[in-house]
Amino acid sequence: MASAAQAVKKGTAEFAKDVLAGLSSSPRYLSSKYFYDEKGDAIFRQIMQLDEYYLTRCELEIFQRQTGELNLLLSEAGSQPFQLIELGAGDGSKTKVLIRELLRKGASFKYVPIDISAHAVEELMSSLRTEFPSLDAEGIADDYFEVLNLFDHHSRKVVLFMGANIGNYRYDEASRFIKKIADALNPGDILVIGFDLKKDPARILAAYNDKKGVTRNFNLNLLERINRELGGNFDPGKFIHYPLYDPVSGEARSYIISACDQQVRIDALDMSFQFSQWEPIHTEVSKKYSLQEVRQLAEENGFSVKKNLFDEKENFVDSVWTK
Ligand SMILES: C[S@@+](CC[C@H](N)C(=O)[O-])C[C@H]1O[C@@H](n2cnc3c(N)ncnc32)[C@H](O)[C@@H]1O
């Protein structure tokens, strides 16, 4: 097992490699998975409280109002002990509603939250020890793409992939990822996925462009993270946060745009990068789904949709699939 220091070193080397690939490509990009360092986690918690960011409230409403239904769906798959594996767990605030109900019902399970942010996993594990002292839990700080095939193939599994995290992948990438999840599961195992649904484009765009500028800070934190961890000298004041929504693909996309001609040095890469005025760096996709696409994604990867759980206004769906 790698020590925390080795894990940080491996994480920094991968970050450097991905930044080099993204800034050397045309058009330029940076992966959204790097939003979440300690500062990014804190900004994301602010985002979840924003008036404009409806997603978290809708999914929390589903978990609070339909915990019984969700619990029933999970238990229908059998009474044996299971692993409750969460991909990209974050602060686990919605999952805790389900955990409380499962413990109350005496379910036998182990909770395995996985997150690329070591800081998020530490905080979550510490809060679980306080809130649920009897809970069997093991946090994993890693990229979920890397750990899926390490799961014990014999145990029953319920996988949670919430917060519309699936929307951070274009449809084809999402489908390949779902296939990988399917390969790690046995028949009868369950996958619960949160999808943000297509709706008024103005409402979607506002969720990524709030009045207080919190989503702006979140996006530009990527440049600050490069400064902190890779010795970059980005001046975030010379870059603009620019989100847009394409109603055809359902993709909300965020960019960072260079406001002037400028050169940026990154010590860890021993390189400088030239940015032209108005040149974009693509940073995030947040794809919005139709229910037809949700079903297609399930069925083309060997799942069947057991139930769709909606918030009252049907802005969001937690879709419960079985393999
Ligand atoms: C949109 S947040 C959702 C958090 C939580 N699931 C929720 O619903 O509130 C996405 C989370 O996934 C994590 N994440 C993003 N990409 C990841 C990856 N490739 N591997 C593991 N975790 C990842 C982030 O660190 C972040 O905590």
Coordinates of C-alpha atoms and ligand atoms in Angstrom, one line a residue:
M1 CA 0.0 0.0 0.0
A2 CA 1.5 3.4 -1.0
S3 CA 2.2 5.9 1.8
A4 CA 0.4 9.3 1.8
A5 CA 3.7 11.0 0.7
Q6 CA 4.1 8.5 -2.2
A7 CA 0.4 9.1 -3.2
V8 CA 0.9 12.9 -3.2
K9 CA 4.1 12.5 -5.4
K10 CA 2.3 10.2 -7.8
G11 CA -0.7 12.6 -7.9
T12 CA 1.6 15.6 -8.6
A13 CA 3.4 13.7 -11.4
E14 CA 0.1 12.8 -13.1
F15 CA -1.2 16.4 -12.7
A16 CA 2.0 17.7 -14.4
K17 CA 1.7 15.1 -17.2
D18 CA -2.0 16.0 -17.8
V19 CA -1.3 19.8 -17.7
L20 CA 1.5 19.4 -20.3
A21 CA -0.8 17.3 -22.5
G22 CA -3.7 19.8 -22.2
L23 CA -1.7 23.0 -22.7
S24 CA 0.3 21.5 -25.6
S25 CA -2.9 20.5 -27.5
S26 CA -4.9 22.7 -29.9
P27 CA -7.4 23.8 -28.7
R28 CA -6.1 23.7 -25.2
Y29 CA -7.8 22.0 -22.3
L30 CA -7.4 21.1 -18.6
S31 CA -9.3 18.2 -17.0
S32 CA -12.1 19.0 -14.6
K33 CA -11.0 16.3 -12.2
Y34 CA -8.2 18.7 -11.1
F35 CA -10.8 21.3 -9.8
Y36 CA -10.9 19.4 -6.5
D37 CA -7.9 20.2 -4.3
E38 CA -8.4 21.5 -0.7
K39 CA -9.4 25.0 -2.0
G40 CA -11.5 23.5 -4.8
D41 CA -13.4 21.3 -2.4
A42 CA -14.2 24.3 -0.2
I43 CA -15.4 26.4 -3.2
F44 CA -17.5 23.4 -4.4
R45 CA -19.2 23.4 -1.0
Q46 CA -20.1 27.1 -1.5
I47 CA -21.4 26.3 -5.0
M48 CA -23.7 23.6 -3.6
Q49 CA -25.3 26.4 -1.4
L50 CA -25.9 28.9 -4.3
D51 CA -29.4 29.9 -5.4
E52 CA -28.5 29.2 -9.0
Y53 CA -27.0 25.7 -8.4
Y54 CA -30.2 23.7 -8.2
L55 CA -28.5 20.3 -8.7
T56 CA -27.5 19.5 -5.1
R57 CA -30.9 20.6 -3.7
C58 CA -32.8 18.5 -6.2
E59 CA -30.8 15.4 -5.5
L60 CA -30.9 15.9 -1.7
E61 CA -34.7 16.2 -2.0
I62 CA -34.8 12.8 -3.8
F63 CA -32.7 11.2 -1.1
Q64 CA -34.7 12.7 1.7
R65 CA -38.2 12.1 0.3
Q66 CA -37.5 8.8 -1.3
T67 CA -35.1 7.1 1.1
G68 CA -37.6 4.3 1.8
E69 CA -38.2 3.7 -1.9
L70 CA -34.4 3.7 -2.6
N71 CA -33.7 1.4 0.4
L72 CA -36.4 -1.0 -0.9
L73 CA -34.9 -1.1 -4.4
L74 CA -31.5 -1.9 -2.9
S75 CA -32.8 -4.6 -0.7
E76 CA -34.8 -6.3 -3.5
A77 CA -31.5 -7.4 -4.9
G78 CA -31.1 -9.8 -2.1
S79 CA -30.4 -10.0 1.6
Q80 CA -26.7 -10.8 1.6
P81 CA -24.2 -8.3 2.9
F82 CA -23.1 -5.8 0.2
Q83 CA -20.5 -3.1 -0.5
L84 CA -21.9 0.4 -0.9
I85 CA -19.3 1.9 -3.3
E86 CA -19.5 5.6 -4.1
L87 CA -17.6 7.1 -7.0
G88 CA -16.5 10.7 -6.5
A89 CA -18.1 10.8 -3.0
G90 CA -17.2 14.5 -2.2
D91 CA -18.6 15.4 1.2
G92 CA -21.1 12.5 1.1
S93 CA -23.9 14.8 2.4
K94 CA -26.6 13.1 0.4
T95 CA -25.3 9.6 0.9
K96 CA -25.4 10.1 4.7
V97 CA -29.2 10.2 4.4
L98 CA -29.2 6.7 2.8
I99 CA -26.6 5.4 5.2
R100 CA -28.7 6.5 8.2
E101 CA -31.7 4.6 6.8
L102 CA -29.7 1.5 6.0
L103 CA -28.3 1.4 9.5
R104 CA -31.7 1.9 11.0
K105 CA -33.0 -1.0 9.0
G106 CA -30.1 -3.2 10.2
A107 CA -28.6 -3.7 6.7
S108 CA -25.3 -5.4 6.6
F109 CA -22.9 -3.4 4.4
K110 CA -19.5 -1.7 4.1
Y111 CA -19.3 1.8 2.7
V112 CA -16.4 2.5 0.3
P113 CA -16.2 6.2 -0.7
I114 CA -13.7 6.9 -3.5
D115 CA -12.6 10.4 -4.4
I116 CA -9.6 11.8 -6.3
S117 CA -9.4 14.5 -3.6
A118 CA -7.4 13.0 -0.6
H119 CA -8.6 16.0 1.4
A120 CA -12.3 15.2 0.6
V121 CA -11.8 11.6 1.6
E122 CA -10.1 12.5 4.9
E123 CA -12.8 14.9 5.9
L124 CA -15.6 12.5 4.9
M125 CA -14.0 9.6 6.9
S126 CA -13.6 11.8 9.9
S127 CA -17.2 13.0 9.8
L128 CA -18.5 9.4 9.4
R129 CA -16.6 8.3 12.5
T130 CA -18.3 11.0 14.5
E131 CA -21.8 10.6 12.9
F132 CA -21.9 6.8 12.5
P133 CA -19.4 5.3 15.0
S134 CA -20.7 1.7 14.1
L135 CA -20.4 2.1 10.3
D136 CA -17.9 -0.2 8.6
A137 CA -16.2 2.2 6.1
E138 CA -13.0 2.4 4.1
G139 CA -12.2 5.6 2.1
I140 CA -10.0 5.4 -1.0
A141 CA -8.2 8.5 -2.3
D142 CA -7.7 7.7 -6.0
D143 CA -9.0 8.1 -9.5
Y144 CA -12.1 6.0 -9.8
F145 CA -11.0 4.8 -13.3
E146 CA -8.0 3.2 -11.6
V147 CA -9.8 1.3 -8.8
L148 CA -12.9 -0.2 -10.4
N149 CA -11.2 -3.5 -11.4
L150 CA -9.7 -3.9 -7.9
F151 CA -13.0 -4.7 -6.3
D152 CA -13.7 -8.1 -4.8
H153 CA -15.5 -9.9 -7.7
H154 CA -17.5 -12.2 -5.3
S155 CA -19.2 -9.6 -3.1
R156 CA -22.6 -8.1 -3.9
K157 CA -22.3 -4.4 -4.9
V158 CA -24.3 -1.3 -4.9
V159 CA -22.5 1.5 -6.7
L160 CA -23.5 5.2 -6.3
F161 CA -22.4 7.8 -8.9
M162 CA -24.1 11.0 -7.9
G163 CA -24.0 14.7 -8.1
A164 CA -24.4 14.6 -12.0
N165 CA -20.7 13.6 -12.0
I166 CA -21.5 11.5 -15.1
G167 CA -22.3 14.7 -16.9
N168 CA -18.6 15.6 -16.7
Y169 CA -18.1 13.2 -19.6
R170 CA -19.3 13.5 -23.2
Y171 CA -21.9 10.9 -24.1
D172 CA -19.3 8.5 -25.7
E173 CA -16.9 8.8 -22.8
A174 CA -19.7 8.3 -20.3
S175 CA -20.8 5.1 -22.2
R176 CA -17.3 3.7 -22.1
F177 CA -17.1 4.4 -18.4
I178 CA -20.5 2.8 -17.7
K179 CA -19.2 -0.3 -19.6
K180 CA -16.2 -0.4 -17.3
I181 CA -18.5 -0.2 -14.3
A182 CA -20.6 -3.0 -15.7
D183 CA -17.5 -5.2 -16.2
A184 CA -16.7 -4.8 -12.5
L185 CA -20.3 -5.9 -11.4
N186 CA -22.1 -9.2 -11.2
P187 CA -25.7 -9.9 -12.4
G188 CA -28.1 -8.4 -9.9
D189 CA -25.7 -5.7 -8.6
I190 CA -27.0 -2.2 -8.6
L191 CA -25.9 1.2 -10.0
V192 CA -27.5 4.4 -8.9
I193 CA -26.6 7.4 -11.1
G194 CA -27.7 11.0 -10.7
F195 CA -28.4 12.8 -14.0
D196 CA -29.2 16.5 -14.5
L197 CA -32.1 16.7 -17.0
K198 CA -32.5 19.0 -19.9
K199 CA -34.4 22.2 -19.0
D200 CA -34.6 25.9 -19.6
P201 CA -31.2 26.8 -21.1
A202 CA -31.1 30.1 -19.1
R203 CA -31.5 28.2 -15.8
I204 CA -28.7 25.7 -16.8
L205 CA -26.3 28.5 -17.8
A206 CA -26.9 30.4 -14.5
A207 CA -25.8 27.3 -12.5
Y208 CA -22.3 27.8 -14.0
N209 CA -22.3 31.6 -14.0
D210 CA -23.7 32.7 -10.6
K211 CA -24.0 36.3 -9.7
K212 CA -21.5 36.1 -6.8
G213 CA -18.8 34.7 -9.0
V214 CA -18.3 31.5 -7.0
T215 CA -18.3 29.3 -10.1
R216 CA -15.8 31.7 -11.7
N217 CA -13.5 31.2 -8.7
F218 CA -13.9 27.5 -9.0
N219 CA -12.9 27.5 -12.6
L220 CA -9.9 29.9 -12.2
N221 CA -8.7 27.8 -9.1
L222 CA -7.4 25.4 -11.8
L223 CA -4.8 28.0 -12.7
E224 CA -4.0 28.8 -9.1
R225 CA -3.6 25.1 -8.4
I226 CA -1.0 24.9 -11.2
N227 CA 0.8 27.9 -9.6
R228 CA 0.7 26.2 -6.1
E229 CA 1.6 22.6 -7.1
L230 CA 3.6 23.0 -10.3
G231 CA 5.3 26.4 -9.8
G232 CA 3.3 28.2 -12.4
N233 CA 3.0 32.0 -12.7
F234 CA -0.6 32.3 -14.1
D235 CA -2.2 35.7 -13.2
P236 CA -5.9 34.7 -12.8
G237 CA -6.8 38.4 -13.2
K238 CA -5.7 38.1 -16.8
F239 CA -8.1 35.3 -17.6
I240 CA -11.9 35.2 -17.9
H241 CA -14.4 32.6 -16.8
Y242 CA -16.7 31.8 -19.8
P243 CA -19.5 29.2 -19.6
L244 CA -21.9 28.4 -22.4
Y245 CA -24.8 25.9 -23.0
D246 CA -25.4 24.1 -26.2
P247 CA -29.1 22.9 -26.3
V248 CA -28.3 20.4 -29.1
S249 CA -25.7 18.3 -27.3
G250 CA -27.1 19.2 -23.9
E251 CA -23.5 20.2 -22.9
A252 CA -22.8 23.1 -20.6
R253 CA -19.1 23.9 -21.2
S254 CA -16.8 26.1 -19.2
Y255 CA -13.8 27.8 -20.6
I256 CA -11.0 30.0 -19.2
I257 CA -10.1 32.7 -21.8
S258 CA -6.9 34.6 -22.0
A259 CA -7.8 38.3 -21.8
C260 CA -4.5 39.4 -23.5
D261 CA -1.4 38.1 -25.2
Q262 CA 0.7 36.6 -22.4
Q263 CA 3.4 34.1 -21.6
V264 CA 3.1 31.8 -18.6
R265 CA 5.9 29.8 -17.1
I266 CA 5.5 26.4 -15.3
D267 CA 8.6 25.5 -13.4
A268 CA 7.8 21.8 -12.9
L269 CA 7.5 21.4 -16.7
D270 CA 10.5 23.7 -17.3
M271 CA 8.4 25.3 -20.0
S272 CA 6.7 28.5 -20.9
F273 CA 3.4 28.7 -22.8
Q274 CA 2.3 31.5 -25.1
F275 CA -1.4 32.5 -24.9
S276 CA -3.0 34.8 -27.5
Q277 CA -5.6 37.3 -26.6
W278 CA -9.1 35.6 -26.5
E279 CA -7.6 32.1 -26.7
P280 CA -9.8 29.6 -24.7
I281 CA -8.8 26.7 -22.5
H282 CA -11.6 24.2 -22.2
T283 CA -12.1 23.1 -18.6
E284 CA -15.4 21.4 -18.0
V285 CA -18.4 19.6 -19.6
S286 CA -21.6 19.2 -17.6
K287 CA -23.9 17.3 -19.9
K288 CA -27.7 17.4 -19.4
Y289 CA -29.7 14.3 -20.3
S290 CA -33.1 13.4 -21.7
L291 CA -34.7 10.4 -20.2
Q292 CA -34.4 8.6 -23.5
E293 CA -30.6 9.1 -23.3
V294 CA -30.5 7.8 -19.7
R295 CA -32.3 4.6 -20.8
Q296 CA -30.0 4.2 -23.9
L297 CA -26.9 4.6 -21.7
A298 CA -28.1 1.9 -19.4
E299 CA -29.3 -0.6 -22.0
E300 CA -26.3 -0.3 -24.4
N301 CA -24.0 -1.3 -21.5
G302 CA -25.9 -4.3 -20.1
F303 CA -28.0 -2.6 -17.4
S304 CA -31.8 -2.3 -17.2
V305 CA -33.5 0.7 -15.6
K306 CA -35.3 -0.5 -12.5
K307 CA -36.7 2.9 -11.4
N308 CA -36.3 6.6 -12.0
L309 CA -36.5 8.7 -8.9
F310 CA -37.3 12.4 -9.5
D311 CA -37.4 15.5 -7.4
E312 CA -40.8 17.1 -7.3
K313 CA -40.2 19.4 -10.3
E314 CA -38.4 16.7 -12.3
N315 CA -35.3 18.7 -12.8
F316 CA -33.0 15.8 -11.8
V317 CA -33.2 12.0 -11.8
D318 CA -31.5 9.4 -9.7
S319 CA -31.8 6.4 -12.0
V320 CA -31.6 3.0 -10.4
W321 CA -30.1 0.3 -12.7
T322 CA -29.5 -3.4 -12.3
K323 CA -27.0 -5.5 -14.2
Ligands
LIG1 C1 -19.6 17.2 -8.7 S1 -18.7 16.6 -7.3 C2 -20.0 15.5 -6.6 C3 -19.7 15.2 -5.2 C4 -20.8 14.3 -4.6 N1 -20.9 13.0 -5.3 C5 -22.1 14.9 -4.6 O1 -23.0 14.4 -5.2 O2 -22.2 16.0 -3.9 C6 -17.6 15.5 -8.0 C7 -16.7 14.7 -7.1 O3 -16.0 13.7 -7.8 C8 -14.6 13.7 -7.6 N2 -14.0 13.3 -8.8 C9 -14.0 13.9 -10.0 N3 -13.3 13.2 -10.9 C10 -12.8 12.1 -10.2 C11 -12.1 10.9 -10.6 N4 -11.7 10.8 -11.9 N5 -11.9 9.9 -9.7 C12 -12.3 10.1 -8.4 N6 -13.0 11.2 -8.0 C13 -13.3 12.1 -8.9 C14 -14.3 15.1 -7.2 O4 -13.2 15.2 -6.4 C15 -15.6 15.6 -6.4 O5 -15.5 15.3 -5.1

